[in-house]
GROMACS .gro file of C-alpha atoms in nm:
model
  369
    1MET     CA    1   1.676   7.130  -0.148
    2THR     CA    2   1.744   6.962  -0.490
    3THR     CA    3   1.555   7.110  -0.803
    4ASP     CA    4   1.278   6.857  -0.999
    5PRO     CA    5   1.492   6.725  -1.295
    6THR     CA    6   1.025   6.742  -1.435
    7GLY     CA    7   1.070   7.136  -1.340
    8ASN     CA    8   0.737   7.054  -1.156
    9THR     CA    9   0.785   7.036  -0.748
   10PRO     CA   10   1.078   7.052  -0.556
   11ALA     CA   11   1.273   6.732  -0.426
   12ARG     CA   12   1.421   6.720  -0.127
   13ARG     CA   13   1.859   6.571  -0.113
   14ARG     CA   14   1.895   6.195   0.028
   15VAL     CA   15   2.137   6.031   0.077
   16THR     CA   16   2.299   5.794  -0.228
   17LEU     CA   17   2.360   5.399  -0.013
   18THR     CA   18   2.725   5.377  -0.262
   19GLY     CA   19   2.806   5.051  -0.277
   20ILE     CA   20   2.454   4.908  -0.081
   21SER     CA   21   2.415   4.561  -0.038
   22SER     CA   22   2.011   4.396  -0.037
   23ARG     CA   23   2.186   4.237   0.249
   24ALA     CA   24   2.117   4.616   0.479
   25TRP     CA   25   1.677   4.567   0.408
   26GLU     CA   26   1.648   4.217   0.460
   27HIS     CA   27   1.490   4.094   0.727
   28PRO     CA   28   1.626   3.814   0.869
   29ALA     CA   29   1.430   3.525   0.775
   30ASP     CA   30   1.469   3.559   0.406
   31ARG     CA   31   1.793   3.630   0.365
   32GLY     CA   32   1.760   3.341   0.582
   33ALA     CA   33   1.631   3.176   0.311
   34LEU     CA   34   1.758   3.323   0.040
   35THR     CA   35   2.136   3.348   0.116
   36ALA     CA   36   2.063   2.849   0.113
   37LEU     CA   37   1.864   2.870  -0.160
   38ARG     CA   38   2.286   3.070  -0.358
   39GLU     CA   39   2.432   2.854  -0.183
   40LEU     CA   40   2.201   2.553  -0.319
   41ARG     CA   41   2.375   2.262  -0.531
   42GLY     CA   42   2.346   2.323  -0.882
   43PHE     CA   43   2.074   2.574  -0.786
   44ASP     CA   44   2.263   2.824  -1.060
   45ASP     CA   45   2.245   2.518  -1.296
   46VAL     CA   46   1.830   2.574  -1.218
   47VAL     CA   47   1.790   2.920  -1.331
   48LYS     CA   48   1.960   2.878  -1.662
   49ALA     CA   49   1.778   2.571  -1.715
   50PHE     CA   50   1.433   2.784  -1.640
   51PHE     CA   51   1.512   3.046  -1.823
   52GLY     CA   52   1.420   2.858  -2.161
   53MET     CA   53   1.067   2.749  -2.010
   54TRP     CA   54   0.932   2.994  -1.901
   55ASN     CA   55   0.795   3.222  -2.118
   56GLU     CA   56   0.954   3.573  -1.969
   57ARG     CA   57   0.932   3.743  -2.370
   58GLY     CA   58   0.603   3.652  -2.377
   59PHE     CA   59   0.509   3.869  -1.996
   60ARG     CA   60   0.711   4.140  -2.134
   61LEU     CA   61   0.543   4.186  -2.474
   62SER     CA   62   0.183   4.187  -2.268
   63TYR     CA   63   0.291   4.443  -2.103
   64LEU     CA   64   0.491   4.694  -2.398
   65ALA     CA   65   0.173   4.559  -2.593
   66GLY     CA   66  -0.087   4.746  -2.313
   67GLY     CA   67   0.034   4.885  -2.090
   68ILE     CA   68   0.319   5.241  -2.086
   69ARG     CA   69   0.718   5.224  -2.022
   70VAL     CA   70   0.756   5.463  -1.781
   71ASP     CA   71   1.079   5.675  -1.949
   72HIS     CA   72   1.129   6.104  -1.990
   73ARG     CA   73   0.822   6.112  -2.198
   74GLN     CA   74   0.636   5.879  -2.054
   75TYR     CA   75   0.463   5.946  -1.725
   76PRO     CA   76   0.786   6.143  -1.708
   77SER     CA   77   0.737   6.157  -1.296
   78VAL     CA   78   0.701   5.880  -1.225
   79TYR     CA   79   1.020   5.877  -1.389
   80ALA     CA   80   1.193   6.120  -1.184
   81ARG     CA   81   1.045   5.891  -0.871
   82TYR     CA   82   1.196   5.613  -1.059
   83ALA     CA   83   1.522   5.754  -1.055
   84GLU     CA   84   1.593   5.924  -0.748
   85ALA     CA   85   1.443   5.554  -0.605
   86GLY     CA   86   1.712   5.355  -0.801
   87ALA     CA   87   2.007   5.678  -0.710
   88ALA     CA   88   1.937   5.623  -0.349
   89LEU     CA   89   2.061   5.303  -0.318
   90ASP     CA   90   2.265   5.307  -0.581
   91ILE     CA   91   2.122   5.095  -0.900
   92GLU     CA   92   2.261   5.247  -1.191
   93GLU     CA   93   2.109   5.091  -1.480
   94LEU     CA   94   1.687   5.069  -1.362
   95PRO     CA   95   1.481   4.755  -1.515
   96GLU     CA   96   1.246   4.875  -1.676
   97LEU     CA   97   0.922   5.059  -1.628
   98TYR     CA   98   0.565   4.961  -1.695
   99VAL     CA   99   0.191   5.128  -1.585
  100GLU     CA  100  -0.056   4.943  -1.610
  101GLN     CA  101  -0.424   5.046  -1.544
  102ASN     CA  102  -0.608   4.913  -1.279
  103PRO     CA  103  -0.770   5.113  -1.048
  104MET     CA  104  -0.610   4.912  -0.691
  105ILE     CA  105  -0.252   5.070  -0.552
  106GLY     CA  106   0.005   4.825  -0.658
  107GLY     CA  107   0.255   4.708  -0.765
  108LYS     CA  108   0.517   4.364  -0.876
  109ALA     CA  109   0.838   4.261  -0.987
  110ILE     CA  110   0.877   4.005  -1.265
  111GLY     CA  111   1.093   3.794  -1.471
  112LEU     CA  112   1.462   3.600  -1.454
  113ASP     CA  113   1.721   3.740  -1.684
  114ARG     CA  114   1.528   4.030  -1.731
  115PRO     CA  115   1.342   4.156  -1.402
  116PHE     CA  116   1.114   4.453  -1.489
  117ILE     CA  117   0.943   4.626  -1.259
  118VAL     CA  118   0.545   4.718  -1.314
  119ILE     CA  119   0.243   5.012  -1.086
  120THR     CA  120  -0.074   5.004  -1.152
  121THR     CA  121  -0.241   5.414  -1.278
  122GLY     CA  122  -0.451   5.390  -0.910
  123ALA     CA  123  -0.067   5.416  -0.807
  124VAL     CA  124   0.059   5.657  -1.011
  125GLN     CA  125  -0.339   5.907  -0.949
  126GLN     CA  126  -0.371   5.768  -0.543
  127LEU     CA  127  -0.073   5.785  -0.413
  128ASP     CA  128   0.231   6.152  -0.359
  129ASP     CA  129   0.593   6.169  -0.454
  130GLU     CA  130   0.675   6.098  -0.107
  131GLU     CA  131   0.452   5.767  -0.125
  132LEU     CA  132   0.505   5.677  -0.525
  133ARG     CA  133   0.965   5.639  -0.524
  134THR     CA  134   0.855   5.368  -0.213
  135LEU     CA  135   0.621   5.198  -0.366
  136LEU     CA  136   0.895   5.163  -0.631
  137GLY     CA  137   1.140   5.168  -0.382
  138HIS     CA  138   0.977   4.894  -0.230
  139GLU     CA  139   1.001   4.637  -0.636
  140LEU     CA  140   1.336   4.731  -0.638
  141GLY     CA  141   1.419   4.624  -0.377
  142HIS     CA  142   1.167   4.266  -0.473
  143VAL     CA  143   1.462   4.301  -0.747
  144ARG     CA  144   1.865   4.350  -0.622
  145SER     CA  145   1.733   4.044  -0.360
  146GLY     CA  146   1.618   3.783  -0.651
  147HIS     CA  147   1.312   3.807  -0.511
  148ALA     CA  148   1.129   3.763  -0.835
  149VAL     CA  149   1.370   3.472  -0.970
  150TYR     CA  150   1.319   3.252  -0.618
  151LYS     CA  151   0.993   3.322  -0.575
  152THR     CA  152   0.860   3.231  -0.949
  153ILE     CA  153   1.161   2.896  -0.973
  154LEU     CA  154   0.962   2.806  -0.640
  155MET     CA  155   0.653   2.850  -0.732
  156VAL     CA  156   0.730   2.581  -1.074
  157LEU     CA  157   0.884   2.327  -0.892
  158THR     CA  158   0.577   2.345  -0.569
  159ARG     CA  159   0.426   2.350  -0.938
  160TRP     CA  160   0.567   1.992  -1.040
  161ALA     CA  161   0.630   1.860  -0.638
  162THR     CA  162   0.224   1.780  -0.688
  163ASN     CA  163   0.196   1.681  -1.061
  164ILE     CA  164   0.541   1.435  -1.065
  165ALA     CA  165   0.479   1.142  -0.916
  166TRP     CA  166   0.800   1.107  -0.865
  167LEU     CA  167   0.931   1.390  -0.678
  168PRO     CA  168   1.023   1.174  -0.401
  169VAL     CA  169   0.780   1.439  -0.195
  170GLY     CA  170   0.460   1.305  -0.009
  171ALA     CA  171   0.148   1.515  -0.012
  172ILE     CA  172   0.173   1.646   0.261
  173ALA     CA  173   0.512   1.706   0.398
  174ILE     CA  174   0.434   1.924  -0.063
  175ARG     CA  175   0.136   2.082   0.186
  176ALA     CA  176   0.360   2.235   0.494
  177ILE     CA  177   0.696   2.330   0.213
  178ILE     CA  178   0.399   2.574   0.039
  179ALA     CA  179   0.326   2.708   0.400
  180ALA     CA  180   0.657   2.732   0.452
  181MET     CA  181   0.734   2.952   0.127
  182TYR     CA  182   0.490   3.194   0.252
  183GLU     CA  183   0.624   3.270   0.529
  184TRP     CA  184   0.885   3.311   0.361
  185TRP     CA  185   0.685   3.501   0.142
  186ARG     CA  186   0.590   3.702   0.391
  187LYS     CA  187   0.933   3.778   0.567
  188ALA     CA  188   1.013   3.899   0.159
  189GLU     CA  189   0.712   4.217   0.186
  190LEU     CA  190   0.867   4.384   0.500
  191SER     CA  191   1.294   4.328   0.348
  192ALA     CA  192   1.084   4.519   0.029
  193ASP     CA  193   0.890   4.749   0.262
  194ARG     CA  194   1.198   4.904   0.410
  195ALA     CA  195   1.449   4.942   0.094
  196GLY     CA  196   1.174   5.117   0.007
  197LEU     CA  197   1.160   5.253   0.309
  198LEU     CA  198   1.540   5.380   0.251
  199ALA     CA  199   1.445   5.481  -0.098
  200GLY     CA  200   1.264   5.719   0.002
  201GLN     CA  201   1.410   5.814   0.365
  202ASP     CA  202   1.076   5.955   0.444
  203PRO     CA  203   0.923   5.713   0.693
  204ALA     CA  204   0.554   5.971   0.689
  205ALA     CA  205   0.548   5.876   0.352
  206ALA     CA  206   0.608   5.488   0.383
  207LEU     CA  207   0.366   5.467   0.702
  208ARG     CA  208   0.060   5.666   0.412
  209LEU     CA  209   0.172   5.425   0.185
  210LEU     CA  210   0.104   5.127   0.361
  211MET     CA  211  -0.243   5.309   0.519
  212LYS     CA  212  -0.355   5.399   0.112
  213LEU     CA  213  -0.308   4.948   0.084
  214ALA     CA  214  -0.509   4.932   0.350
  215GLY     CA  215  -0.847   5.212   0.320
  216GLY     CA  216  -0.705   5.371  -0.029
  217GLY     CA  217  -0.592   5.673  -0.082
  218ASP     CA  218  -0.786   5.994   0.138
  219LEU     CA  219  -0.622   5.984   0.431
  220SER     CA  220  -0.777   6.374   0.533
  221GLN     CA  221  -0.998   6.160   0.727
  222ILE     CA  222  -0.744   5.877   0.843
  223ASP     CA  223  -0.504   5.866   1.121
  224THR     CA  224  -0.144   5.751   1.139
  225THR     CA  225  -0.144   5.697   1.643
  226ALA     CA  226  -0.528   5.508   1.545
  227PHE     CA  227  -0.424   5.336   1.208
  228LEU     CA  228  -0.068   5.169   1.412
  229GLU     CA  229  -0.355   5.131   1.689
  230GLN     CA  230  -0.556   4.935   1.496
  231ALA     CA  231  -0.197   4.712   1.469
  232ALA     CA  232  -0.164   4.667   1.821
  233GLU     CA  233  -0.505   4.473   1.883
  234TYR     CA  234  -0.439   4.286   1.582
  235ALA     CA  235  -0.108   4.198   1.646
  236GLY     CA  236  -0.277   4.139   2.102
  237GLY     CA  237  -0.627   4.142   2.080
  238GLY     CA  238  -0.916   3.938   2.078
  239ASP     CA  239  -0.862   3.538   2.248
  240VAL     CA  240  -0.736   3.185   2.146
  241ARG     CA  241  -1.052   3.212   1.846
  242ASP     CA  242  -0.874   3.534   1.742
  243SER     CA  243  -0.571   3.386   1.650
  244LEU     CA  244  -0.640   3.091   1.488
  245HIS     CA  245  -0.872   3.337   1.318
  246LYS     CA  246  -0.536   3.520   1.156
  247LEU     CA  247  -0.360   3.135   1.102
  248ARG     CA  248  -0.668   3.136   0.837
  249MET     CA  249  -0.564   3.440   0.725
  250THR     CA  250  -0.275   3.394   0.663
  251ALA     CA  251  -0.121   3.090   0.633
  252TRP     CA  252  -0.176   3.092   0.234
  253SER     CA  253  -0.132   3.491   0.165
  254SER     CA  254   0.203   3.595   0.006
  255HIS     CA  255   0.161   3.959   0.211
  256PRO     CA  256   0.218   3.994   0.550
  257VAL     CA  257  -0.198   4.234   0.641
  258PRO     CA  258  -0.139   4.634   0.626
  259VAL     CA  259  -0.180   4.725   0.995
  260ALA     CA  260   0.118   4.410   1.085
  261ARG     CA  261   0.349   4.526   0.816
  262ALA     CA  262   0.297   4.884   0.921
  263ALA     CA  263   0.427   4.793   1.285
  264ASP     CA  264   0.775   4.584   1.139
  265LEU     CA  265   0.841   4.852   0.931
  266ARG     CA  266   0.844   5.159   1.273
  267GLN     CA  267   0.980   4.838   1.496
  268TRP     CA  268   1.270   4.860   1.241
  269THR     CA  269   1.278   5.220   1.194
  270ASP     CA  270   1.324   5.223   1.645
  271SER     CA  271   1.533   5.023   1.631
  272GLY     CA  272   1.830   5.268   1.480
  273ALA     CA  273   1.884   5.029   1.195
  274TYR     CA  274   1.678   5.264   0.963
  275ALA     CA  275   1.900   5.589   1.103
  276ARG     CA  276   2.288   5.357   1.062
  277ILE     CA  277   2.231   5.323   0.744
  278LEU     CA  278   2.155   5.659   0.660
  279GLY     CA  279   2.456   5.710   0.864
  280GLY     CA  280   2.708   5.454   0.693
  281ASP     CA  281   2.647   5.172   0.868
  282TYR     CA  282   2.576   4.872   0.637
  283PRO     CA  283   2.671   4.588   0.465
  284HIS     CA  284   2.790   4.665   0.074
  285ARG     CA  285   2.758   4.479  -0.215
  286ASP     CA  286   3.100   4.399  -0.259
  287THR     CA  287   3.161   4.162   0.094
  288ASP     CA  288   2.786   3.985  -0.054
  289GLY     CA  289   3.058   3.629  -0.166
  290ASP     CA  290   3.152   3.537   0.253
  291ALA     CA  291   2.795   3.565   0.338
  292LYS     CA  292   2.749   3.189   0.552
  293VAL     CA  293   2.503   2.966   0.532
  294SER     CA  294   2.542   2.824   0.935
  295ASP     CA  295   2.562   3.301   1.022
  296ALA     CA  296   2.235   3.354   0.822
  297ALA     CA  297   2.044   3.073   1.001
  298LYS     CA  298   2.160   3.165   1.337
  299GLU     CA  299   2.009   3.457   1.222
  300ALA     CA  300   1.681   3.376   1.098
  301ALA     CA  301   1.643   3.133   1.479
  302GLU     CA  302   1.714   3.437   1.663
  303SER     CA  303   1.483   3.642   1.531
  304TYR     CA  304   1.101   3.367   1.515
  305ARG     CA  305   1.266   3.270   1.882
  306GLU     CA  306   1.285   3.674   1.928
  307SER     CA  307   0.958   3.671   1.790
  308PHE     CA  308   0.815   3.453   1.947
  309ALA     CA  309   0.961   3.564   2.320
  310ASN     CA  310   0.799   3.922   2.231
  311SER     CA  311   0.396   3.814   2.047
  312THR     CA  312   0.143   3.905   2.213
  313ASP     CA  313  -0.070   3.756   2.065
  314PRO     CA  314  -0.300   3.507   2.262
  315LEU     CA  315  -0.255   3.212   2.104
  316VAL     CA  316   0.163   3.232   2.102
  317GLY     CA  317   0.117   3.340   2.493
  318LEU     CA  318  -0.084   3.045   2.526
  319VAL     CA  319   0.204   2.785   2.347
  320ARG     CA  320   0.466   2.962   2.576
  321ARG     CA  321   0.313   2.915   2.927
  322VAL     CA  322   0.260   2.581   2.750
  323GLY     CA  323   0.616   2.509   2.676
  324GLY     CA  324   0.798   2.624   2.927
  325GLY     CA  325   0.926   2.928   2.701
  326ALA     CA  326   1.044   3.094   2.378
  327ALA     CA  327   1.389   2.854   2.362
  328ASP     CA  328   1.300   2.567   2.188
  329ILE     CA  329   1.145   2.819   1.883
  330GLY     CA  330   1.455   2.966   1.727
  331GLU     CA  331   1.582   2.502   1.729
  332TRP     CA  332   1.278   2.456   1.554
  333ALA     CA  333   1.250   2.750   1.281
  334GLY     CA  334   1.693   2.558   1.234
  335SER     CA  335   1.542   2.254   1.168
  336GLN     CA  336   1.206   2.319   0.956
  337ALA     CA  337   1.535   2.522   0.784
  338GLY     CA  338   1.745   2.277   0.736
  339LYS     CA  339   1.492   2.043   0.590
  340ALA     CA  340   1.318   2.244   0.330
  341ARG     CA  341   1.747   2.352   0.236
  342ASP     CA  342   1.708   1.920   0.135
  343TRP     CA  343   1.410   1.910   0.031
  344ALA     CA  344   1.499   2.223  -0.220
  345SER     CA  345   1.802   2.045  -0.328
  346THR     CA  346   1.692   1.711  -0.441
  347ALA     CA  347   1.395   1.872  -0.525
  348ALA     CA  348   1.632   2.100  -0.756
  349ASP     CA  349   1.796   1.768  -0.884
  350SER     CA  350   1.531   1.700  -1.023
  351ALA     CA  351   1.418   1.992  -1.163
  352ALA     CA  352   1.725   2.059  -1.348
  353ARG     CA  353   1.690   1.649  -1.485
  354ALA     CA  354   1.303   1.750  -1.651
  355ALA     CA  355   1.419   2.091  -1.695
  356ARG     CA  356   1.624   1.939  -1.971
  357ARG     CA  357   1.347   1.716  -2.124
  358ARG     CA  358   0.994   1.838  -2.105
  359PRO     CA  359   0.945   2.143  -2.357
  360PRO     CA  360   0.902   2.558  -2.301
  361GLY     CA  361   0.566   2.702  -2.252
  362THR     CA  362   0.588   2.646  -1.813
  363ASN     CA  363   0.409   3.017  -1.669
  364GLY     CA  364   0.691   3.146  -1.446
  365GLY     CA  365   0.511   3.422  -1.171
  366ALA     CA  366   0.580   3.743  -1.011
  367ASP     CA  367   0.586   3.939  -0.718
  368GLN     CA  368   0.244   4.161  -0.657
  369GLN     CA  369   0.296   4.444  -0.422
   0.00000   0.00000   0.00000
């Protein structure tokens, strides 16, 4: 045991994951998309152009004016949990952290040039120390992976694509790209859940956090096993009609449902990946430059192929029977990723030209827990 910096409660010693790369916790589908974005021709120029267009300073000022900036004087116990999460992920310079008035449990990472994190009063009041540390690690995972940056840019590019006729993409294709973007963001949430677990290093607390997101702060009458049974029923229960309802529920949502997140995190833990990382077997930041788009795309395709093959969803089972197996799903995912990269490259060139002509004031986006 170590002593809590606030002097309130004992703090359990956590492993410092020295030099850990965000690739260690990124879901294969998320990592494939991120690697492709980082390799896009001229993408750095687009990022720089957006810095001048998106009113990031205004967003920060709004929280500086209307929220509480967390430090050793304000919400010191929250600051202690934040420092612990950052230390576990070996983050030397923590982003600014704010608390906003909101009774719902939540958090978000905002910004391009200087990302910052916001959590709600609901999170502060309803989460215990271990759960709060996990939530803060989740948001730090988003920042380290660059999710806030890329989501902001993709949202703006997509908005331009729907409003500017000279972009060479039709309306149907645009809707497909938006749906693909949401699919990527749902995988990014699974990545951040893993980062939260690595920051808190308490699997039970990570599961409790998701239970509280699903059903509120009081877990005295909630059973972990029953909650995971819900996850299994959601994944494979009912018939094709239920599958279609699930598609309707999730297709335009940026977050997987809590039971699905719980099931994925439990599966990742049971796979041994979590234990291997705590044991020191993980990619390091100094090797990020060696990551290849082709390798990431293959891992993403294999992930979709494995998910398709093992899914208990009734609709997926029907497709497997009709289509003759899961072999084609990875090829399809890979081809769609390639099309998305081609579109993004074209859109990036167009957006860079437009960014130099349009006045500042375009709004950006944020991650929401």
